[in-house]
Tab-separated table of C-alpha atoms in Angstrom:
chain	number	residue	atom	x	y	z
A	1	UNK	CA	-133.084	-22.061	-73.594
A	2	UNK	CA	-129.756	-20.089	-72.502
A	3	UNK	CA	-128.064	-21.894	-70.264
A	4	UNK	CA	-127.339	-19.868	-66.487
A	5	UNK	CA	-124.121	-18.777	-66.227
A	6	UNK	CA	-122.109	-19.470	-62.484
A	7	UNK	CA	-120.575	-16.557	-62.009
A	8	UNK	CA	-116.405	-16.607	-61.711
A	9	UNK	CA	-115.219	-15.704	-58.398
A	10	UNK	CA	-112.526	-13.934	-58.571
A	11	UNK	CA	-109.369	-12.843	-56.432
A	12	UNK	CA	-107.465	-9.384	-56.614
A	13	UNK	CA	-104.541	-9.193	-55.489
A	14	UNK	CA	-103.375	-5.850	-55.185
A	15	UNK	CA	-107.173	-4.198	-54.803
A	16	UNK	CA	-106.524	-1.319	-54.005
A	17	UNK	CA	-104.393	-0.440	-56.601
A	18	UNK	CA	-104.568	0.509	-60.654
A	19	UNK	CA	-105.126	-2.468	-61.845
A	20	UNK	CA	-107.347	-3.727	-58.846
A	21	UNK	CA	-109.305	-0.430	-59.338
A	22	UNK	CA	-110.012	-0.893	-62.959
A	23	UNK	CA	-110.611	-4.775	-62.272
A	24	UNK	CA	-113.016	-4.019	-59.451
A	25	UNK	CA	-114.863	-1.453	-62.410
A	26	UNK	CA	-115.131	-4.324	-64.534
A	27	UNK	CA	-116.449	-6.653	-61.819
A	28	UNK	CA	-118.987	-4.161	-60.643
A	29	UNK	CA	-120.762	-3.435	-64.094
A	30	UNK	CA	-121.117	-6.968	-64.359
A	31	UNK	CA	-122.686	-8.507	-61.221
A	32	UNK	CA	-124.248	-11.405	-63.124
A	33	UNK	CA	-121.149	-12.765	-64.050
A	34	UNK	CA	-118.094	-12.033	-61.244
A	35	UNK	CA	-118.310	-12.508	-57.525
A	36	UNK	CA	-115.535	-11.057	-55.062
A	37	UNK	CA	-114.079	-14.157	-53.440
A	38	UNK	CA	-110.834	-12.323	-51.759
A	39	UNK	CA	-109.094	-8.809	-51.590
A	40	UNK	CA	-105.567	-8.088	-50.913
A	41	UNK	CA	-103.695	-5.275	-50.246
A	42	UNK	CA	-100.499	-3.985	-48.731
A	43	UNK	CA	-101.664	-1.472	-45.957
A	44	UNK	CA	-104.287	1.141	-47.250
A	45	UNK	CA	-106.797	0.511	-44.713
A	46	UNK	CA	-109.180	2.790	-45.437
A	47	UNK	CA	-109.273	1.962	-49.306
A	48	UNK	CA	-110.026	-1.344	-48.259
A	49	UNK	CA	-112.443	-0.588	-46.017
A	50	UNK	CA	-114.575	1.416	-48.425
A	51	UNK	CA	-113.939	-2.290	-50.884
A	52	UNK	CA	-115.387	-3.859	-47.936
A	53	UNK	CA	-118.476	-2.150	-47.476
A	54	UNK	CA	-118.965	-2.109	-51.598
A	55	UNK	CA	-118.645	-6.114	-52.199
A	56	UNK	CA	-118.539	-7.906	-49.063
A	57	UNK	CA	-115.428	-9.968	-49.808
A	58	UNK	CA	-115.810	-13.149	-47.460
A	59	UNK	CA	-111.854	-12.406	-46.496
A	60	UNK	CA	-109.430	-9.723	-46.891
A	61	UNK	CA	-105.580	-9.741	-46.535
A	62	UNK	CA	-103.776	-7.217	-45.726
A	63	UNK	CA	-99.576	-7.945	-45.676
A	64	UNK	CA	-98.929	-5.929	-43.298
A	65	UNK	CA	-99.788	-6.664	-39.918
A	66	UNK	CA	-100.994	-3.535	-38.253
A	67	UNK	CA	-103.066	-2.380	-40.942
A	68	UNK	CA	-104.774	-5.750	-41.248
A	69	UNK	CA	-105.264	-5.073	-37.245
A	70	UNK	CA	-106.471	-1.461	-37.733
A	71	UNK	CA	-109.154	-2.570	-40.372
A	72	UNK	CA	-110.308	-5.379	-38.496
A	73	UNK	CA	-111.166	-2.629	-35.853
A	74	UNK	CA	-113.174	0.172	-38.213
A	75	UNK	CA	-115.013	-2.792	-40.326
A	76	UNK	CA	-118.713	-2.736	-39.504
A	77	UNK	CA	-119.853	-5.671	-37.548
A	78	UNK	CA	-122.645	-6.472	-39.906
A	79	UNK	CA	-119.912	-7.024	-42.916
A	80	UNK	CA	-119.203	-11.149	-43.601
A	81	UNK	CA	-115.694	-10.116	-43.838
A	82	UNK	CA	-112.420	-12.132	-42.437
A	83	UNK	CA	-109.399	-10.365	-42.223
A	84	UNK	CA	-106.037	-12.054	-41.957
A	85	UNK	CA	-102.829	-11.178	-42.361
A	86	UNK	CA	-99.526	-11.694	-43.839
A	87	UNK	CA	-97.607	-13.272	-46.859
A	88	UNK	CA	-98.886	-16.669	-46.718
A	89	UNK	CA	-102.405	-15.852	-46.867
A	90	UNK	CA	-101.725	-14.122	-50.100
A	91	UNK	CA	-100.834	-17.536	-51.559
A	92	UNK	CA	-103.556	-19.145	-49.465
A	93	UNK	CA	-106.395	-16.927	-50.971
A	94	UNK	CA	-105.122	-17.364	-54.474
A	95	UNK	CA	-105.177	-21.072	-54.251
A	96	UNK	CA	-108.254	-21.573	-52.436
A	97	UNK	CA	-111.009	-23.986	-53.595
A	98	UNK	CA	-113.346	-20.923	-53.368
A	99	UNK	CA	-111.489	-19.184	-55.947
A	100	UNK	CA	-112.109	-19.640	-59.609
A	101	UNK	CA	-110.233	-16.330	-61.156
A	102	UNK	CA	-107.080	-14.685	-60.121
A	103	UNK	CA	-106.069	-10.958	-60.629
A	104	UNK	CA	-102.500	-10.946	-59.832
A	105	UNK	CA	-101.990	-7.102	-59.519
A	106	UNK	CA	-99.365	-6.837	-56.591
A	107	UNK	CA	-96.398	-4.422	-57.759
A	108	UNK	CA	-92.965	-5.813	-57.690
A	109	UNK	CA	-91.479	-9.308	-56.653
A	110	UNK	CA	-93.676	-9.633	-53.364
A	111	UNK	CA	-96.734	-10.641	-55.781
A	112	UNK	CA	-94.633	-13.883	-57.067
A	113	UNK	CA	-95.436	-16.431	-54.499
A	114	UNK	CA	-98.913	-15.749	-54.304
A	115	UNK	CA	-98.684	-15.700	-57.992
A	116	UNK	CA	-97.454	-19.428	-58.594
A	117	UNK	CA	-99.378	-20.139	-55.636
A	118	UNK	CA	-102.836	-19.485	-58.045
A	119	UNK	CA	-101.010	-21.234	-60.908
A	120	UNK	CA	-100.144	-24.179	-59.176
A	121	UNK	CA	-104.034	-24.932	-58.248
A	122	UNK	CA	-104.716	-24.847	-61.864
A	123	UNK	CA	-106.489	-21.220	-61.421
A	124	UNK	CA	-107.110	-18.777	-64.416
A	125	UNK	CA	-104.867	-16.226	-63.544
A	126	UNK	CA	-104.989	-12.881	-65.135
A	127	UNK	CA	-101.212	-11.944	-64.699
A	128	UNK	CA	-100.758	-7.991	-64.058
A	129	UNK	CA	-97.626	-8.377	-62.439
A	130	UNK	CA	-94.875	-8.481	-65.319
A	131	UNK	CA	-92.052	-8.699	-62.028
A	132	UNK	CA	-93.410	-12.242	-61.825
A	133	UNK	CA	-92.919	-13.286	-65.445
A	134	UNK	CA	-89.490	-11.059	-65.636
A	135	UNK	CA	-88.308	-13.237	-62.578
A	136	UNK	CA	-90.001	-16.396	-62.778
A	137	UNK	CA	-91.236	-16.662	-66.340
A	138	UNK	CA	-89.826	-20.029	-67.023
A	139	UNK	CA	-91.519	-21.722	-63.559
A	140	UNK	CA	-94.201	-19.982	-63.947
A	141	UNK	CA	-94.774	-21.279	-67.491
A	142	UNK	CA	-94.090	-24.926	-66.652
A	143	UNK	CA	-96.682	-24.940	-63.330
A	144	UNK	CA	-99.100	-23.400	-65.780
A	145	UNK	CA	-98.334	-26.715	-68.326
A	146	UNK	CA	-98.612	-29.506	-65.521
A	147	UNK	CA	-101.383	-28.082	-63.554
A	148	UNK	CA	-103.877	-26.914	-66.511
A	149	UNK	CA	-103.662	-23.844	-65.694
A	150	UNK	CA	-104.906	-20.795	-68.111
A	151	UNK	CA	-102.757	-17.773	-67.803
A	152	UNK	CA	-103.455	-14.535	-69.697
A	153	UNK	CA	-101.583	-11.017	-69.778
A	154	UNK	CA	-103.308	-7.932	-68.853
A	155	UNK	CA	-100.604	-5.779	-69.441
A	156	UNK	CA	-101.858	-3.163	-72.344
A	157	UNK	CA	-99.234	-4.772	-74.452
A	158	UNK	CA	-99.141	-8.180	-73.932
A	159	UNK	CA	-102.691	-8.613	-73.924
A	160	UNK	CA	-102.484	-6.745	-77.241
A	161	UNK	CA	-100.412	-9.245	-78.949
A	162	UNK	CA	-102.374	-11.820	-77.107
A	163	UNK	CA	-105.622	-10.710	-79.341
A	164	UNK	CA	-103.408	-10.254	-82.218
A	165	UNK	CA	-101.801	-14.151	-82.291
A	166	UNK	CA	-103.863	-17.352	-82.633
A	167	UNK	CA	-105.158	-19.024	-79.293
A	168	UNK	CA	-105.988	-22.450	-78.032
A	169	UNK	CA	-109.138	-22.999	-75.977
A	170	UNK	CA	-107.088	-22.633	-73.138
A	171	UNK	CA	-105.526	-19.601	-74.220
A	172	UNK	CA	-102.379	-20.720	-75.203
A	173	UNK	CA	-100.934	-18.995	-78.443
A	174	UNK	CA	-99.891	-20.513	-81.443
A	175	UNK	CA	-96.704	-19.135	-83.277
A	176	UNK	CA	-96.897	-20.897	-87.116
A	177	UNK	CA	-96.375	-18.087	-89.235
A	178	UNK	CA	-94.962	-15.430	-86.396
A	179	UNK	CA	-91.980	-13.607	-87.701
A	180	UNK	CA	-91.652	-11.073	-85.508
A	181	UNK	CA	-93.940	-9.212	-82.262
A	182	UNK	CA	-93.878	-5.519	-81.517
A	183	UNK	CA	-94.260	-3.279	-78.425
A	184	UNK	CA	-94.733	-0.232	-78.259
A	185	UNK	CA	-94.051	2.750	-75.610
A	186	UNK	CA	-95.064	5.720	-75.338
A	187	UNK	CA	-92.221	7.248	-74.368
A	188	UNK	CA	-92.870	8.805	-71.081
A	189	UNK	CA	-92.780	12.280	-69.754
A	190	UNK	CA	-88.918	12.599	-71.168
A	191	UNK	CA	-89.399	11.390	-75.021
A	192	UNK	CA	-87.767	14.270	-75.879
A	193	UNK	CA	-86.168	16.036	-73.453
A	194	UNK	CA	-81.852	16.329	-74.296
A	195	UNK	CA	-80.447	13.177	-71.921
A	196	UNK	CA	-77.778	16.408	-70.191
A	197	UNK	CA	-80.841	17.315	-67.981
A	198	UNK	CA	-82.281	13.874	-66.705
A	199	UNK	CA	-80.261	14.598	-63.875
A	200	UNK	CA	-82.684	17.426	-62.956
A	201	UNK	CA	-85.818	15.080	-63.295
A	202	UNK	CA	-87.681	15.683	-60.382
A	203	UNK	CA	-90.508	12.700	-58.979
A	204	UNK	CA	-93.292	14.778	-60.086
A	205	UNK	CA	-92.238	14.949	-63.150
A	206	UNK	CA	-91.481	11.473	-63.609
A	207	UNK	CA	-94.787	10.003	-62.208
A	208	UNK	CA	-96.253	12.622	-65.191
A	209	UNK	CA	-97.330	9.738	-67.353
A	210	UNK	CA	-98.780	11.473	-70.550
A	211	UNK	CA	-101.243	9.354	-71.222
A	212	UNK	CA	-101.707	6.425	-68.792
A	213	UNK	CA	-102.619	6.431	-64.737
A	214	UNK	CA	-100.604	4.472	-63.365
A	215	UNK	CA	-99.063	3.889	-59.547
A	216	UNK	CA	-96.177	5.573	-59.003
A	217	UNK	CA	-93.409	3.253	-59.371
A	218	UNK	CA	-94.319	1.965	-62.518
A	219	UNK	CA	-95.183	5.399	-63.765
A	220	UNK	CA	-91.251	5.944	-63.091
A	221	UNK	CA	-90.413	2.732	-65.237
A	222	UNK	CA	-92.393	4.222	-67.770
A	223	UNK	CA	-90.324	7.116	-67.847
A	224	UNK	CA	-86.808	5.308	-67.483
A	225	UNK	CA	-88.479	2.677	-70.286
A	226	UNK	CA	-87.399	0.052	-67.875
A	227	UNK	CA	-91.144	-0.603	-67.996
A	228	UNK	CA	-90.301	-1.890	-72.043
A	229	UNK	CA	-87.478	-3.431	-70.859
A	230	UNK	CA	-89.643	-5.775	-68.619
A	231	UNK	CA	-92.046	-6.446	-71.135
A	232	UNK	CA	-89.681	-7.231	-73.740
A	233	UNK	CA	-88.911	-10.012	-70.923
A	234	UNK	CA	-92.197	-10.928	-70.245
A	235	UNK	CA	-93.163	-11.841	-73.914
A	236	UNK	CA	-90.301	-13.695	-74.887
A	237	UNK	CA	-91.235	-15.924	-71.727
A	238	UNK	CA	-95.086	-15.605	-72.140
A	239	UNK	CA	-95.370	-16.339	-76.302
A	240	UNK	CA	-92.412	-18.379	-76.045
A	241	UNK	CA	-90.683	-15.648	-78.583
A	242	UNK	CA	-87.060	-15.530	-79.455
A	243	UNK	CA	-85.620	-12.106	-78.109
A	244	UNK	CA	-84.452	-11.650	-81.085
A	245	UNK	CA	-88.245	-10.994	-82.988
A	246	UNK	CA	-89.090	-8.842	-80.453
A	247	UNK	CA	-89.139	-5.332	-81.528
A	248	UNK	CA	-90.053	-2.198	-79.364
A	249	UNK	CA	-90.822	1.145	-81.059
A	250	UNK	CA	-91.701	4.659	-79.342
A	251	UNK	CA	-95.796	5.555	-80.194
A	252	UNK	CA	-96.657	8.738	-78.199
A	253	UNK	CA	-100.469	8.320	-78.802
A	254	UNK	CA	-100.552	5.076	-77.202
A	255	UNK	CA	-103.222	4.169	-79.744
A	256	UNK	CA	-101.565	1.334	-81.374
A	257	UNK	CA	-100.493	-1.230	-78.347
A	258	UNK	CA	-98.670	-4.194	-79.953
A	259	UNK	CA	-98.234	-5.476	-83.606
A	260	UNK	CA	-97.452	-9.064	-85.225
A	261	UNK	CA	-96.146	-9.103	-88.183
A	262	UNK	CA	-96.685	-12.479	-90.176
A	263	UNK	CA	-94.190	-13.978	-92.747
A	264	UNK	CA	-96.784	-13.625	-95.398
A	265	UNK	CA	-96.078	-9.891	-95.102
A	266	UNK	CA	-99.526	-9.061	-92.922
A	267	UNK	CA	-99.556	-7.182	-89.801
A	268	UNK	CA	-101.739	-7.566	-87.357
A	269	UNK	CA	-102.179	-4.467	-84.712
A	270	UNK	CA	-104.458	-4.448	-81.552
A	271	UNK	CA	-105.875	-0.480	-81.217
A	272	UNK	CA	-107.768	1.332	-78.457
A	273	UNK	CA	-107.518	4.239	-75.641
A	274	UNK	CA	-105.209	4.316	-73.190
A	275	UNK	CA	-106.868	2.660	-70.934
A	276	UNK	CA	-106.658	-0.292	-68.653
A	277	UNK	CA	-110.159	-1.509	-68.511
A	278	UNK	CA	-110.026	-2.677	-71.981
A	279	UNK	CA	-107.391	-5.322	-71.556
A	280	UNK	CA	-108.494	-6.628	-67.892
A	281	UNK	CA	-112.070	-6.893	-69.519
A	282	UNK	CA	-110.738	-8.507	-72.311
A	283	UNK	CA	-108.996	-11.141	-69.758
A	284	UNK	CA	-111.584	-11.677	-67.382
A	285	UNK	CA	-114.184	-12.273	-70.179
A	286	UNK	CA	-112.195	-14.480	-72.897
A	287	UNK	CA	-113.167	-16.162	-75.010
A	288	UNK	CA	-116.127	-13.559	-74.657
A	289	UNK	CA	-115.913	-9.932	-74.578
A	290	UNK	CA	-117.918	-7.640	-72.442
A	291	UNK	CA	-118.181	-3.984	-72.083
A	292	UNK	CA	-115.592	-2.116	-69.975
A	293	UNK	CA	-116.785	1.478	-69.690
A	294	UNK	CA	-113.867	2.304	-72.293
A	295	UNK	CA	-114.834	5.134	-74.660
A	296	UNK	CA	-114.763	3.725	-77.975
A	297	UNK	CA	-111.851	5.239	-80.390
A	298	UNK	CA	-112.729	7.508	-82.577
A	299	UNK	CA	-110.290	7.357	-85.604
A	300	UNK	CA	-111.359	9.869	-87.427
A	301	UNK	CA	-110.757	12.182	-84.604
A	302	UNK	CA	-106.746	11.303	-84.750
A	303	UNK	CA	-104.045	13.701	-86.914
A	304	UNK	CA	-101.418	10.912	-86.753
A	305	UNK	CA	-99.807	7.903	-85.279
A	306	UNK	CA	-96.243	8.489	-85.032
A	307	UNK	CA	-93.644	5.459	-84.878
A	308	UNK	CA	-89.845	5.458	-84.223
A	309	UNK	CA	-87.041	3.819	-82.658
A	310	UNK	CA	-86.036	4.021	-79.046
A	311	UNK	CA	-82.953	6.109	-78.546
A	312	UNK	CA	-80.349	4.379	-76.407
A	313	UNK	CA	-78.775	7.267	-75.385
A	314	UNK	CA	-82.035	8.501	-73.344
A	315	UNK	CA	-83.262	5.092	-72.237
A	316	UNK	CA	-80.389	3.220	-71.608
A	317	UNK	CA	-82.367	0.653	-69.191
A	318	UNK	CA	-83.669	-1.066	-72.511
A	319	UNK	CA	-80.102	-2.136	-73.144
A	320	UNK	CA	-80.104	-3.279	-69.891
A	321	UNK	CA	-83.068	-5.416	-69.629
A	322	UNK	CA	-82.176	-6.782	-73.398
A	323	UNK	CA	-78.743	-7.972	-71.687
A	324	UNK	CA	-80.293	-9.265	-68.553
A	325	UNK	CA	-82.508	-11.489	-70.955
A	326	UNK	CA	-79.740	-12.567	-72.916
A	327	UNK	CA	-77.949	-13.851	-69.915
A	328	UNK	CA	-80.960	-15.992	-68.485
A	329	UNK	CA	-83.391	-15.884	-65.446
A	330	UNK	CA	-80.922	-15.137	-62.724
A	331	UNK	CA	-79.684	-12.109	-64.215
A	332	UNK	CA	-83.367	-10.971	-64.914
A	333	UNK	CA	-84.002	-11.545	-61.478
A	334	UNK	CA	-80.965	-9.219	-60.229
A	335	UNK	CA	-82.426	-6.660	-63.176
A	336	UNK	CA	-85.770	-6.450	-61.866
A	337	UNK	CA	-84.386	-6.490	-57.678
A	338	UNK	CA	-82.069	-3.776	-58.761
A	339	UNK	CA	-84.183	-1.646	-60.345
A	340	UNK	CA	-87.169	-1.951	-57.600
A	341	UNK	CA	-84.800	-0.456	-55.184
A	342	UNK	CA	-83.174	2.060	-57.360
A	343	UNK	CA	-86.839	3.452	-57.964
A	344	UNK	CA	-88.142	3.166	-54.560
A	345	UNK	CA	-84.573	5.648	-53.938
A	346	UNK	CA	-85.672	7.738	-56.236
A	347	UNK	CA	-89.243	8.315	-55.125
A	348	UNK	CA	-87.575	8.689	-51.807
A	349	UNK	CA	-85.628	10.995	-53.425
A	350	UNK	CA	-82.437	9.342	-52.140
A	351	UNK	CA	-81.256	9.181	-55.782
A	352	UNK	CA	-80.728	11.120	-58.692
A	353	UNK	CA	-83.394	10.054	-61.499
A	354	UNK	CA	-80.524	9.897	-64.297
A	355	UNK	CA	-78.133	7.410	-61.474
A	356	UNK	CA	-81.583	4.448	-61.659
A	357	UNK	CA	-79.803	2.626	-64.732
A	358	UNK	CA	-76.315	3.042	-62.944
A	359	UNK	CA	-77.210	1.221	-59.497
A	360	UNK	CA	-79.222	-1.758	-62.397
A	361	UNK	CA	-75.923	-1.879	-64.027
A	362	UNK	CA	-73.291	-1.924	-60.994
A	363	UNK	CA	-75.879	-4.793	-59.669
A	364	UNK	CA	-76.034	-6.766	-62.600
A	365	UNK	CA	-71.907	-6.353	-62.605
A	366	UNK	CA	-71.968	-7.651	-58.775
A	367	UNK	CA	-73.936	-10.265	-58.509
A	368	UNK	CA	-73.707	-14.052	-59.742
A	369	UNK	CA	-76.513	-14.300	-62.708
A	370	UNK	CA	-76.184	-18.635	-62.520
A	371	UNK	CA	-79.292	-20.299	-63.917
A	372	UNK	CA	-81.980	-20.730	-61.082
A	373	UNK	CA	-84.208	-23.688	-61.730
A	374	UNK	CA	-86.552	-22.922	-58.280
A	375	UNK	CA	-88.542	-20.257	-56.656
A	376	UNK	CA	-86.134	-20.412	-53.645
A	377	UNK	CA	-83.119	-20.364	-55.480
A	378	UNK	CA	-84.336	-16.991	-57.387
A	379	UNK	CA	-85.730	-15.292	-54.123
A	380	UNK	CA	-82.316	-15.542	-52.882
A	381	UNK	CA	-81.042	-14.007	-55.887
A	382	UNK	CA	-83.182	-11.555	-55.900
A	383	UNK	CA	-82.165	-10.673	-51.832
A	384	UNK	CA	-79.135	-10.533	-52.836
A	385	UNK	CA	-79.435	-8.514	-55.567
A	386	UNK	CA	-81.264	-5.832	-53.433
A	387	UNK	CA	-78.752	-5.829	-50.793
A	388	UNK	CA	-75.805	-5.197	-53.424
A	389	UNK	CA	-78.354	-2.343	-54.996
A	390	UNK	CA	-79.139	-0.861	-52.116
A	391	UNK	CA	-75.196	-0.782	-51.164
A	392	UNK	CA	-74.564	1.242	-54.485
A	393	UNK	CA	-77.474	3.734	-53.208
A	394	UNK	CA	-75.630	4.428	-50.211
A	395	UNK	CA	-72.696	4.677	-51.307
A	396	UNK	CA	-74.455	7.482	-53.979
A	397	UNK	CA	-75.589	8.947	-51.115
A	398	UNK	CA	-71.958	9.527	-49.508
């Protein structure tokens, strides 16, 4: 007889997001096996209203204060749903006893408590967020270690390499053998457009992501190749990966997501379409794998995969991030502070697209990168690394 399944019960973070979209997809093609424990989101009250009404979360958070107010008040009265608000029931949710499965899909450094929170209550956490990893890799790591906690990527690349490398039963990777890991990019909107006229980029051609949807910001690291820069980051802190053999090449068809290359000469390569179902399926089903509504790739149907190298002189934020990682957490901390608020200038259009690696540079320059052994001591790097960035801005601005 097959034994009954309990279904996980699972926590986005971020819902109404990309990755809580795709994740909520996932969840609703397979009712049997995932139950909505908690939603999050920042302030989009009616796309969490319409969540509502589709899966009956038993509570809701919403960060910010007046939205959580303002969907308490269009909710229908027949809905189970508790809504609370603030940053502290973001951690509360993800640690909860009711909780089995944690999407950690907030953009940016404000996901990070709730983040740890999960990992530190021995959660599976399905890890989104590459800020938190890029900031607080090495904590995050070590709670993960004490508190049996299983963390997987479900960034496209990560979770590529993740397939590609050997894995515990509690999805830790194994190395023996590794020589080196790949990423790879796409490129962006501006693969090959002359570096002269970045200063023209306007936003809507920066959140023109070829071949992904994405949100907005990251659609503009994608485009800057910060986005590679962070990843780079994130595996040598997730697979435990010298910087060194960790390799990033330029892939416009987005086809081929990550390689390993073995010391026996193989290489290993994870493949699919650009899309994000695959790899949050992929997480929220291992060891299994379940269907994702992901067209299957049709390789006969493809004229060529095309590799290179990045070209510094385009996408000088690699360099960046590659020194930031060099120089330890702190200063990957100040990297990723710096570079949230150049974007966010940008989108504002407060800043020139081509002047986003000069405010991350100027900030990494400014501010002390000492080692930071505690959450605490790297939120108050990364404070002070946004109000140093957001000087430069201003003084851009002038």
């Amino acid at each position: 007889m097959t034994p009954v399944l309990q279904p996980q019960r699972v926590c986005v973070l971020g819902a109404t997001g990309s990755i809580g979209a795709n994740a909520l997809d996932i969840i609703a093609r397979h009712p049997e096996r995932f139950n909505i424990s908690a939603l999050s989101a920042h302030n989009n009250v009616e796309g969490m209203r319409a969540l509502c009404v589709k899966f009956k979360p038993p509570v809701v958070v919403m960060r910010d204060e007046k939205a959580a107010s303002a969907l308490s008040a269009v909710l229908p009265a027949s809905l189970p749903t508790q809504v609370v608000a603030g940053e502290t029931a973001l951690s509360t949710i993800a640690s909860a006893d009711e909780t089995d499965t944690v999407i950690a899909g907030i953009v940016g450094a404000a996901g990070l408590p709730a983040c740890l929170a999960a990992v530190k209550a021995g959660k599976r956490v399905l890890i989104a967020n590459k800020e938190a990893l890029v900031v607080a890799g090495e904590i995050i790591m070590q709670a993960a270690r004490e508190n049996g906690a299983t963390v997987l990527p479900i960034d496209s690349e990560h979770n590529a390499l993740f397939q590609c490398l050997p894995q515990t039963p509690r999805g830790q990777t194994d190395l023996v053998g590794v020589d080196r890991l790949t990423l790879t990019a796409s490129g962006g909107p501006f693969r090959t457009r002359d570096p002269a006229t970045l200063a023209a980029v306007t936003v809507a051609e920066a959140v023109a992501h070829p071949n992904w949807s994405m949100g907005r910001k990251i659609s503009v690291d994608s485009a800057t190749m910060m986005n590679k820069g962070l990843e780079v980051i994130e595996a040598a802190r997730f697979f435990y990966m010298p910087p060194e053999q960790i390799d990033v090449l330029i892939h416009p068809q987005s086809i081929v997501h990550a390689l390993v290359q073995y010391r026996d000469g193989s290489v290993l390569a994870q493949m699919g379409n650009p899309d994000m179902r695959t790899p949050i399926a992929n997480a929220l089903s291992w060891p299994e794998r379940i269907e994702s509504g992901v067209e299957p790739l049709d390789l006969a149907s493809l004229s060529a995969l095309e590799f290179s190298h990045p070209d510094p002189k385009r996408f000088p934020c690699l360099a960046l991030a590659m020194h930031a990682l060099a120089a330890g957490s702190a200063a990957t901390a100040v990297l990723n502070a710096a570079n949230e608020v150049a974007v966010a200038a940008f989108l504002e259009k407060a800043l020139r697209f081509d002047q986003i690696p000069v405010i991350i540079e100027s900030t990494l320059a400014a501010v002390s990168a000492s080692r930071a052994d505690s959450l605490g001591s790297l939120l108050a790097i990364d404070q002070n690394a946004r109000r140093h960035a957001s000087a430069a801005v201003a003084r851009w601005r002038q």
